[in-house]
CSV table of C-alpha atoms and ligand atoms in Angstrom, one decimal:
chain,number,residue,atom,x,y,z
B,1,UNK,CA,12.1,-5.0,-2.3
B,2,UNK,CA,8.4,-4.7,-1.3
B,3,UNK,CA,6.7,-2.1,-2.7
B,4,UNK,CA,2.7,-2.2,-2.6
B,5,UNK,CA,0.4,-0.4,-4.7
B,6,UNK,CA,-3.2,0.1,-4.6
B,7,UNK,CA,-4.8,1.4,-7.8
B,8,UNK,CA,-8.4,3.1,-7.5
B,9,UNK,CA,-9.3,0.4,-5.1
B,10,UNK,CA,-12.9,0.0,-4.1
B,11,UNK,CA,-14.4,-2.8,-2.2
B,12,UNK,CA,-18.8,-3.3,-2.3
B,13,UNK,CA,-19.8,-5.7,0.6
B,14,UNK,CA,-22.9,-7.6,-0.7
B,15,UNK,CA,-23.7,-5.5,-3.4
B,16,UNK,CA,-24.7,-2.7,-0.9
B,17,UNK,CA,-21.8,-1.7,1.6
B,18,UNK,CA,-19.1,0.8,0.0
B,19,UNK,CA,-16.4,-0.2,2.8
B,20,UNK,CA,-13.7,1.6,0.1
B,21,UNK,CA,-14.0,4.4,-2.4
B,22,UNK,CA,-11.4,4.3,-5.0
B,23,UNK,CA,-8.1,4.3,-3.0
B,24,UNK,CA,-5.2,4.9,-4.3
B,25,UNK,CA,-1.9,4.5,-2.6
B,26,UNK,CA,1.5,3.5,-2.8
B,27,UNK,CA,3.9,2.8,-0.3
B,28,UNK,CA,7.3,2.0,-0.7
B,29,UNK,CA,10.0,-0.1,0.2
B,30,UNK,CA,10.7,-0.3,3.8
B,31,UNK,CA,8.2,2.3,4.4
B,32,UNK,CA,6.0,2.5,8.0
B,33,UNK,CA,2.5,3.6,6.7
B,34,UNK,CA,-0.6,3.8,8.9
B,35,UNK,CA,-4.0,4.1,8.0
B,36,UNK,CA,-5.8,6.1,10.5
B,37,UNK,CA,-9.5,7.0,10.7
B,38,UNK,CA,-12.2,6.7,12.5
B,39,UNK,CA,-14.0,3.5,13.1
B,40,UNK,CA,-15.9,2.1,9.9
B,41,UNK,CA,-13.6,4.1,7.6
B,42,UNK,CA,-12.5,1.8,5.9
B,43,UNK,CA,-9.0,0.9,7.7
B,44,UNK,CA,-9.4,-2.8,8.2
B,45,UNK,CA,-11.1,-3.6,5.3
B,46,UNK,CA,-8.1,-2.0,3.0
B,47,UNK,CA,-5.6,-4.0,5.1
B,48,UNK,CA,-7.5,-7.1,4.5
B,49,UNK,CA,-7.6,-6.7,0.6
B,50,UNK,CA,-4.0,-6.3,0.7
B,51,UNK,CA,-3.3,-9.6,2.9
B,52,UNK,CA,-6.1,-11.1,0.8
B,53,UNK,CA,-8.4,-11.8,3.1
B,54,UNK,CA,-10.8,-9.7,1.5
B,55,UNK,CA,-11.4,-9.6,-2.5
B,56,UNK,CA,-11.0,-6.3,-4.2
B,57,UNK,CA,-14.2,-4.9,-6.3
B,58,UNK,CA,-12.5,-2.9,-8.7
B,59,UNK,CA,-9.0,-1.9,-8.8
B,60,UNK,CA,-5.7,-3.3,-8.7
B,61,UNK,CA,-3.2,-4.1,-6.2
B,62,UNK,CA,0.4,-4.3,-7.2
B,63,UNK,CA,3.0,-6.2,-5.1
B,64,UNK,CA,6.5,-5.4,-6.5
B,65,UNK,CA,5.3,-4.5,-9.7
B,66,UNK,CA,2.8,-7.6,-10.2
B,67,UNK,CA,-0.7,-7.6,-9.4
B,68,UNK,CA,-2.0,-9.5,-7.2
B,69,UNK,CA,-5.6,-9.7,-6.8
B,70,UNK,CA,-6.1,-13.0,-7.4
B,71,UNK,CA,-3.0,-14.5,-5.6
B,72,UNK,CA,-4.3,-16.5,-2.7
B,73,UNK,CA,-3.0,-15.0,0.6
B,74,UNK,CA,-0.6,-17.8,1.3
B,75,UNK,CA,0.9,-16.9,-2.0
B,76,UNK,CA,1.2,-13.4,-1.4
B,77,UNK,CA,4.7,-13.0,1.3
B,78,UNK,CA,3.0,-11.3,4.1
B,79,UNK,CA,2.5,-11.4,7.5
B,80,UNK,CA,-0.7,-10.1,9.2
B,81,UNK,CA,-0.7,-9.2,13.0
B,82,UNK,CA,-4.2,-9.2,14.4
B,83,UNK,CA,-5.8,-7.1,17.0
B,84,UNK,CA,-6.8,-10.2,19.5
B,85,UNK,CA,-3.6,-12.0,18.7
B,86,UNK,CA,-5.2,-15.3,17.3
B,87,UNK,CA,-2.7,-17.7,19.0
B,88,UNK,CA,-3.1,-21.1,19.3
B,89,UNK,CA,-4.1,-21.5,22.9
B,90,UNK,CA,-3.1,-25.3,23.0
B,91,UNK,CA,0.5,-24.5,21.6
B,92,UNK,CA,3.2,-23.3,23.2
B,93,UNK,CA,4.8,-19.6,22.3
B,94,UNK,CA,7.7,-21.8,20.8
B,95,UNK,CA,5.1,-23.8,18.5
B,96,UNK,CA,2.9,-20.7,18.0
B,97,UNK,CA,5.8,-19.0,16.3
B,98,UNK,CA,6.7,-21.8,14.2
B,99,UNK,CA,3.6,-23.5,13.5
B,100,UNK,CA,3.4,-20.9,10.0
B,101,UNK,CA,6.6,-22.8,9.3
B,102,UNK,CA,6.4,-26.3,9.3
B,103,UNK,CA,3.1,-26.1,7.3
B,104,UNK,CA,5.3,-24.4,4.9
B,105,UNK,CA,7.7,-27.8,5.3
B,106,UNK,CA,10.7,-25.5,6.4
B,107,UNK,CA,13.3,-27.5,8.2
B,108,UNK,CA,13.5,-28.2,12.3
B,109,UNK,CA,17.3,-26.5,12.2
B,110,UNK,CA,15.6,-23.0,9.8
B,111,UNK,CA,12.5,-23.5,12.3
B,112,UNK,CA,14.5,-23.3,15.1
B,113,UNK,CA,17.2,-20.8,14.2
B,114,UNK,CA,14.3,-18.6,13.2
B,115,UNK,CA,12.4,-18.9,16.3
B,116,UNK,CA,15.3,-18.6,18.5
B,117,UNK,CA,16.3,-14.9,16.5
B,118,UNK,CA,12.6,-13.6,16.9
B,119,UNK,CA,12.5,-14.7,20.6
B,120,UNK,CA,15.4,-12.8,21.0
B,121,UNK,CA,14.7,-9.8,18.9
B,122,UNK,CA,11.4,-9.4,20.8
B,123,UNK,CA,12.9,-10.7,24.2
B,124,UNK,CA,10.5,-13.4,25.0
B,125,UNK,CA,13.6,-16.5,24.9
B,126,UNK,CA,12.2,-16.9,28.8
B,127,UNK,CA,9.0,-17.4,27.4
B,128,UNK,CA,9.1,-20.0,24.8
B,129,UNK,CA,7.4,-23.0,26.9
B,130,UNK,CA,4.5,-21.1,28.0
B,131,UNK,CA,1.2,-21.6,27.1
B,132,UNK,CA,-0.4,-18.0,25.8
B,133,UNK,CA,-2.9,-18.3,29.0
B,134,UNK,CA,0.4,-17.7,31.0
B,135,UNK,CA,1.3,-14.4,29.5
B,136,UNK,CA,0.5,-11.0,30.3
B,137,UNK,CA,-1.3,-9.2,27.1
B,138,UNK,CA,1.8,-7.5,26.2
B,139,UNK,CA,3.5,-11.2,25.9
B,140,UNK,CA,0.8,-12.1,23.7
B,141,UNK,CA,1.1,-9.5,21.5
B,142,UNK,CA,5.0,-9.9,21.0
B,143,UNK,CA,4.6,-13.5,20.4
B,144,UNK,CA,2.0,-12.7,17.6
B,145,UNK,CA,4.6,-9.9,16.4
B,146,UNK,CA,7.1,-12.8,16.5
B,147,UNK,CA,5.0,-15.2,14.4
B,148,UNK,CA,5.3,-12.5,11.8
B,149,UNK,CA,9.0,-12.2,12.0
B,150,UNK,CA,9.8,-15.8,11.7
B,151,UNK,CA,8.2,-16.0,8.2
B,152,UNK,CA,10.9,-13.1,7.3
B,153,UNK,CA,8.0,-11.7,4.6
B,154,UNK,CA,8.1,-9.1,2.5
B,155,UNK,CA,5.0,-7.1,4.3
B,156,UNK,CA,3.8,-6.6,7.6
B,157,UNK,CA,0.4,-5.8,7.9
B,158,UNK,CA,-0.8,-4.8,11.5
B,159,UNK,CA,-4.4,-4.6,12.4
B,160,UNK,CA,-5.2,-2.5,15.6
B,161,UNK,CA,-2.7,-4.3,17.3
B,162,UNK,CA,-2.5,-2.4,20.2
B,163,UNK,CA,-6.1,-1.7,21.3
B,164,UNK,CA,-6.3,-4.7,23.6
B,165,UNK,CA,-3.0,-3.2,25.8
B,166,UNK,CA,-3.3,-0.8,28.4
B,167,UNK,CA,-2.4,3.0,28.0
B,168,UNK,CA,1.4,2.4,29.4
B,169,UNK,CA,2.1,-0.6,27.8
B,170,UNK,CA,0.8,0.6,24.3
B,171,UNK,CA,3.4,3.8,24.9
B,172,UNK,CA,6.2,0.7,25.6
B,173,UNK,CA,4.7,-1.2,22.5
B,174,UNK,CA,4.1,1.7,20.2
B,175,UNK,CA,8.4,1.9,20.8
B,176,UNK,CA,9.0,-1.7,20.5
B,177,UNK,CA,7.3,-1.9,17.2
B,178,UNK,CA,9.1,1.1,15.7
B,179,UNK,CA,12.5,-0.1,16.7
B,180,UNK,CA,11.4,-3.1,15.0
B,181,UNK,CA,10.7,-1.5,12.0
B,182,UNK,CA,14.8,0.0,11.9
B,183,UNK,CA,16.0,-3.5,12.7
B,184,UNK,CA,14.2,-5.7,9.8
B,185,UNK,CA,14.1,-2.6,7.4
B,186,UNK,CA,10.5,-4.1,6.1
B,187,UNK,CA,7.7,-2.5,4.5
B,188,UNK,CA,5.1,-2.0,7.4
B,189,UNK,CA,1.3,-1.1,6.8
B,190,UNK,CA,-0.5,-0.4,10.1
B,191,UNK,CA,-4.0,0.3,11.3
B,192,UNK,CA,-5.1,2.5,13.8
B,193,UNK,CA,-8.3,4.5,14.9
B,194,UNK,CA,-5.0,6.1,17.2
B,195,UNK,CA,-3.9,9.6,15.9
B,196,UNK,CA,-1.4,9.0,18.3
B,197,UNK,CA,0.0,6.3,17.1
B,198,UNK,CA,0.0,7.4,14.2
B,199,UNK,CA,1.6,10.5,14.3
B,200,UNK,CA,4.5,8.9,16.8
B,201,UNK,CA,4.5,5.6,14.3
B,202,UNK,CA,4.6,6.8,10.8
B,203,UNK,CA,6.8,7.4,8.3
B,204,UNK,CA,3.9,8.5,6.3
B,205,UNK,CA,0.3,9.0,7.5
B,206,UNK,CA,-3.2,8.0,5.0
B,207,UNK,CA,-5.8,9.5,6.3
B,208,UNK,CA,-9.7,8.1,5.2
B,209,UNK,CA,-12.8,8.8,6.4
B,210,UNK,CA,-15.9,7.1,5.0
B,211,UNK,CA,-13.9,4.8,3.0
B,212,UNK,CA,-11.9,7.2,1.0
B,213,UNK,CA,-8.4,8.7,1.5
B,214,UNK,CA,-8.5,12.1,2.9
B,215,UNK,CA,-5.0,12.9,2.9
B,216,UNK,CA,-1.6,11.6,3.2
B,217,UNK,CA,2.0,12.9,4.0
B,218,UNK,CA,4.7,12.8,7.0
B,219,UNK,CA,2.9,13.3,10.4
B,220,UNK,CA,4.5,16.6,10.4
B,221,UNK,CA,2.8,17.9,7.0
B,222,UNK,CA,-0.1,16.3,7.8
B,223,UNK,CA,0.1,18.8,11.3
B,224,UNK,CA,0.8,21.4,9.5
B,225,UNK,CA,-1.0,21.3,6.6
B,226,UNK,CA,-4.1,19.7,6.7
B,227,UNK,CA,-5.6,19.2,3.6
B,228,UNK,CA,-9.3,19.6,4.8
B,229,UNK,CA,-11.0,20.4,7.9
B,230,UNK,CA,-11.5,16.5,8.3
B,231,UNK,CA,-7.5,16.2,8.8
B,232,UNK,CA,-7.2,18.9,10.8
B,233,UNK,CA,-9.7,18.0,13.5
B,234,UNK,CA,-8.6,14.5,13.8
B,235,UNK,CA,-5.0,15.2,13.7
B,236,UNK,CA,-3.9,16.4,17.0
B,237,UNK,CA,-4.9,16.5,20.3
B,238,UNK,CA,-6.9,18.8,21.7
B,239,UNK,CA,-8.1,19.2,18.3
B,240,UNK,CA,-8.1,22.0,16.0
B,241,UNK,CA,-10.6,24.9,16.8
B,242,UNK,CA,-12.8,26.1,14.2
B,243,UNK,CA,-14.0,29.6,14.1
B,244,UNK,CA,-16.7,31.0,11.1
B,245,UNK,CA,-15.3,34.3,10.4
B,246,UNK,CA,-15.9,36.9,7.0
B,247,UNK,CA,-13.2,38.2,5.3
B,248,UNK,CA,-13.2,41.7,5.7
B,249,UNK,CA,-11.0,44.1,3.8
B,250,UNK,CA,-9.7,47.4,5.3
B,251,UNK,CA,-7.1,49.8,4.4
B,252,UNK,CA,-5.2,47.1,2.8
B,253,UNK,CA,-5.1,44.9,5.3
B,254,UNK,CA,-7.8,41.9,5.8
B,255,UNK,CA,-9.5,40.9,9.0
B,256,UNK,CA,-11.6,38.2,9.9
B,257,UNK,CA,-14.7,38.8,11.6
B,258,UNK,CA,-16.7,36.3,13.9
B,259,UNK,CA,-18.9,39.0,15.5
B,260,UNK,CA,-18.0,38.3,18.8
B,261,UNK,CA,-14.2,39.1,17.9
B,262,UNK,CA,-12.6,40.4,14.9
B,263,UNK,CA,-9.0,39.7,14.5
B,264,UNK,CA,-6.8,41.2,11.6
B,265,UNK,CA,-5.2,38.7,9.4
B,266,UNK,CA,-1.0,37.9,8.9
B,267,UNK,CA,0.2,39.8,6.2
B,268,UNK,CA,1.4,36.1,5.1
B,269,UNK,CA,-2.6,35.1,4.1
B,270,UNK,CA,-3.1,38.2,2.2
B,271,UNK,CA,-3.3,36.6,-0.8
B,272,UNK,CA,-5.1,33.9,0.1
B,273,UNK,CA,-8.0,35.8,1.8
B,274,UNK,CA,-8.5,38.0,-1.1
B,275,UNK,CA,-11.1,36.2,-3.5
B,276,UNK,CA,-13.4,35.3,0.2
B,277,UNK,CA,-13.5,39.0,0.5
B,278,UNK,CA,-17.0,39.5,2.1
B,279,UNK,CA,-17.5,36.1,2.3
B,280,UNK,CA,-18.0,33.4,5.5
B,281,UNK,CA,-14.8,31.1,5.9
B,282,UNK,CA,-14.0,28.8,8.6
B,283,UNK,CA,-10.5,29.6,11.1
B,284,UNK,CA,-8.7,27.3,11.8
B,285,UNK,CA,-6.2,27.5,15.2
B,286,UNK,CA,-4.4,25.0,17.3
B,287,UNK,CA,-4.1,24.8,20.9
B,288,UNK,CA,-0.9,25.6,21.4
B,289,UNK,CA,-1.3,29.3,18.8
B,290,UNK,CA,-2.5,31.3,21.3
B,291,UNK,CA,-0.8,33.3,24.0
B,292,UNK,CA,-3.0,34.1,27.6
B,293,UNK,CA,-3.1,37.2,28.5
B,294,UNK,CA,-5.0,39.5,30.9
B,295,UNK,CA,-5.4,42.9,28.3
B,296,UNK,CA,-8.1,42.4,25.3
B,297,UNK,CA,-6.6,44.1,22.2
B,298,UNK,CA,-8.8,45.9,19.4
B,299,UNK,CA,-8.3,43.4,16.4
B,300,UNK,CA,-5.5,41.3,18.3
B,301,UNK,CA,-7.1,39.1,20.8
B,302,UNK,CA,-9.7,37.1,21.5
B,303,UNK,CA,-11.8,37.6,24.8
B,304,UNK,CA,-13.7,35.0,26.7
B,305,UNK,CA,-14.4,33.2,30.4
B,306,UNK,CA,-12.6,30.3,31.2
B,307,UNK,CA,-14.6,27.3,32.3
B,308,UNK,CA,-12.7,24.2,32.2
B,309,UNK,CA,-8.7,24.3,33.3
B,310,UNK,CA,-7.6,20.7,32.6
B,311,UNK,CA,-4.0,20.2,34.4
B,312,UNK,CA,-1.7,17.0,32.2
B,313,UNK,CA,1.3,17.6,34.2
B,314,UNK,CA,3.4,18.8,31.4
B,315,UNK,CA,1.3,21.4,30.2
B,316,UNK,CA,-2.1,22.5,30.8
B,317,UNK,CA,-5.1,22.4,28.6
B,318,UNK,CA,-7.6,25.4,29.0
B,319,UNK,CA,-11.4,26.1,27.9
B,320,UNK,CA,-11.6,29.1,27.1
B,321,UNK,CA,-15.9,29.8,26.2
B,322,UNK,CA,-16.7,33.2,24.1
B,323,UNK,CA,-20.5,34.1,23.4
B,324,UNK,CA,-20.3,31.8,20.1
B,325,UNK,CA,-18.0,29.2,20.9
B,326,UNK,CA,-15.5,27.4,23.6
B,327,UNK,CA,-11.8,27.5,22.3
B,328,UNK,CA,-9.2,25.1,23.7
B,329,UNK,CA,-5.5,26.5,24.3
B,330,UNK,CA,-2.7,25.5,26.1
B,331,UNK,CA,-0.6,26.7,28.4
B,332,UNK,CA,2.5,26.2,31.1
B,333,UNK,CA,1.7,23.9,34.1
B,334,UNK,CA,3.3,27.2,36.0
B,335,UNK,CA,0.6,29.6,34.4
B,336,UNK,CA,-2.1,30.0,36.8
B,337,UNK,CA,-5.3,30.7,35.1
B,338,UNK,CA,-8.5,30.4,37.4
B,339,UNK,CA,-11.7,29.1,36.4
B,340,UNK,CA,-14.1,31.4,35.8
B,341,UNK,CA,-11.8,34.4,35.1
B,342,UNK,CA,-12.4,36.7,31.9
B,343,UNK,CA,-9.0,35.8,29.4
B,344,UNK,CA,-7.7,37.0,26.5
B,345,UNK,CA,-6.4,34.9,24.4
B,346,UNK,CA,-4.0,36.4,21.7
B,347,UNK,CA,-3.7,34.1,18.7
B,348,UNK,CA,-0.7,33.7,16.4
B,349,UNK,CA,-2.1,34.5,12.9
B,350,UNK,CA,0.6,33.3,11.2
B,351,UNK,CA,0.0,30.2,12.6
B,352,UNK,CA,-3.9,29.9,11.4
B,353,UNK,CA,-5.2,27.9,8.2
B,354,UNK,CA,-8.6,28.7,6.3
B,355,UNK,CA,-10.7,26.4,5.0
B,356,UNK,CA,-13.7,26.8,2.1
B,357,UNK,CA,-17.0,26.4,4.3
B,358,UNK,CA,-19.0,25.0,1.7
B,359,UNK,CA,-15.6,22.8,0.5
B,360,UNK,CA,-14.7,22.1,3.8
B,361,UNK,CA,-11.1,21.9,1.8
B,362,UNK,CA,-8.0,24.1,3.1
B,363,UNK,CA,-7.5,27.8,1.7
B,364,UNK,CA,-3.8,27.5,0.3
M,401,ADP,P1,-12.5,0.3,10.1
M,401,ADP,O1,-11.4,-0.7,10.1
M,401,ADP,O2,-12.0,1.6,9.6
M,401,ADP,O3,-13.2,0.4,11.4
M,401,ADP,P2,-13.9,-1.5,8.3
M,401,ADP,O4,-13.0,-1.6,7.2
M,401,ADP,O5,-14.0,-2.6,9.3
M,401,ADP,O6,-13.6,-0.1,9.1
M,401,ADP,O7,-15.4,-1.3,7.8
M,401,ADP,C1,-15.8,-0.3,6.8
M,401,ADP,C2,-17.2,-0.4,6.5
M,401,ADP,O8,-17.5,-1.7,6.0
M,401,ADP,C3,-18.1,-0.3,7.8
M,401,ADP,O9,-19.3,0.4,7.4
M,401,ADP,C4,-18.4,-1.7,8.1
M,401,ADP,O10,-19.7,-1.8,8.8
M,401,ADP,C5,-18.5,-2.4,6.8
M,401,ADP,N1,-18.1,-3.8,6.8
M,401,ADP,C6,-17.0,-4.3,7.3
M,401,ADP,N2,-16.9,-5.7,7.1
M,401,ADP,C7,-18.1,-6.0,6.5
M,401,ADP,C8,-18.7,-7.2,6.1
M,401,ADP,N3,-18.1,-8.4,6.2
M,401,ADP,N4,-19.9,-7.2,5.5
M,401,ADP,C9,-20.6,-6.0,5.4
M,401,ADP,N5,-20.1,-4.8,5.8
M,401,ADP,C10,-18.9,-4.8,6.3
């Protein structure tokens, strides 16, 4: 069992810096959580009060049930994996892996057995004479995974661990790590400024932004139902467009008004649109809820000039500009759509979210 739980956590560098705003989260046995934000969220430092590396201001943490806040890191049965590795450039990967061991007086027979079963997990048993200066940076990065495993504790913690890696290996890695987490069924906390990783990663997703927690679910609900404009934009990519539109009410039905477009709402929303009648909201639409086409429609679509088409192979992304704004959709890599060609784009309303534009919170 390793359940952690962080009670309105807030951490005050020097009296001045709020690095985090009473956080609270728990995460539970064997569960892959990442914290994703932006840089100087808040990510790093949250880790780092959990491994103890940091102290907590206010607020508790709870380790299985018992709080640990003043339980010096070595006391605390985790395993932290950092962004630049930190090996031991004079040892070899062998000692590197087993140097957390033998100060922790475990025998040369466990030390070895242990080793021997991480190298092998992480397929590095070729490797375990080198010096790190002899290993690619994807090497590196499973022998510092492997230095975790060997300890067999009851947390992971991973900090940015796959910044330092190029794009294709962190695709290979991101993998790796996930298979990992099936085969030692651990509770894993990870970092990342990557909503890639962590939407591909996660069991569950925390969201923060300026040291607080924004939001946290499945990558899927977090997708789907952002709880503020904050997670909607930064969940996904392209992101979410926003549109400032006003409620308008017509023969029972609503629409919502930009002034360069009006579009009229999914019966769905009704309910939700109501109370903003007459009033400015923000639209919310992903890239993928609109359909091209070459007809504008009264109160169906919305027209524009595309400037940027932006081919990925597997689909193409393209910028759409409109007198008040650029939208981003996407479309089939067989679609042709020619820069500088007038587009309709006809969005799926049932698809859209609202959000309160004072708020900045979702309309549910
Ligand atoms: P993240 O990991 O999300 O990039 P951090 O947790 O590293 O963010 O930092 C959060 C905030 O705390 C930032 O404003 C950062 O500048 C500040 N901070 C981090 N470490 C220290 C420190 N040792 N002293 C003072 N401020 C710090």
């Amino acid at each position: 069992m390793a359940q952690v739980i962080l009670k309105n956590i807030s951490k005050v560098y020097g009296g001045k810096v709020q690095a985090v705003k009473d956080c609270n989260i728990e995460i539970k046995d064997k569960e892959f959580v990442v914290l994703v934000g932006p840089s100087g969220c808040g990510k790093s430092t949250t880790l780092r009060m959990i491994a103890g590396l940091e102290d907590i201001t206010e607020g508790e943490l709870l380790i299985d049930g018992e709080v640990v806040n003043n339980v010096p890191p070595k006391d605390r049965d985790i395993a932290m994996v950092f962004q630049n590795y930190a090996l031991y450039p004079h040892m070899s990967v062998y000692e590197n892996m087993a140097f957390g061991l033998k100060i922790r007086k475990f025998s040369k027979k466990e030390i070895d057995e242990r080793v021997n079963e991480a190298a092998r997990i992480l397929g590095i048993e070729d490797l375990l004479k080198r010096k790190p200066r002899a290993l690619s940076g994807g090497q590196r990065q499973r022998v510092a995974v492997g230095r975790a495993i060997v300890r067999q504790p009851k947390v992971f913690l991973f900090d940015e661990p796959l910044s330092n890696l190029d794009a294709k290996l962190r695709v290979q890695m991101r993998a790796e790590i996930s298979s990992l987490h099936e085969k030692l069924q651990a509770t894993m906390i990870y970092v990342t400024h990557d909503q890639v990783e962590a939407l591909t990663m996660a069991d569950r997703i925390v969201v923060m932004k300026d040291g607080e927690v924004q939001q946290s679910g499945s990558p899927m609900e977090l997708y789907n139902n952002p709880a503020n404009m904050f997670v909607a934009g930064f969940i996904g990519t392209p992101p979410m467009n926003f549109m400032e539109v006003t409620v308008e009410s017509e023969n029972g039905s609503f629409y919502l008004n930009e002034g360069s477009f009006r579009l009229k709402a999914n019966m769905l929303h009704d309910s939700i649109l109501r109370p903003y009648t007459g009033k400015k909201i923000v639209m919310g639409l992903r890239p993928e809820d609109f359909t091209f086409c070459m007809k504008s429609e009264t109160d169906r679509t919305i027209n524009g000039t595309v400037s940027v088409v932006e081919p990925l192979g597997s689909e193409t992304n393209v910028f759409v500009s409109t007198p008040s704004n650029v939208i981003t959709g996407r479309i089939s890599p067989t679609a042709v759509v020619q820069k500088g060609s007038s587009i309709s784009l006809l969005p799926t309303m049932a698809k859209a979210k609202f959000f309160d534009l004072e708020t900045t919170k979702a309309i549910v």
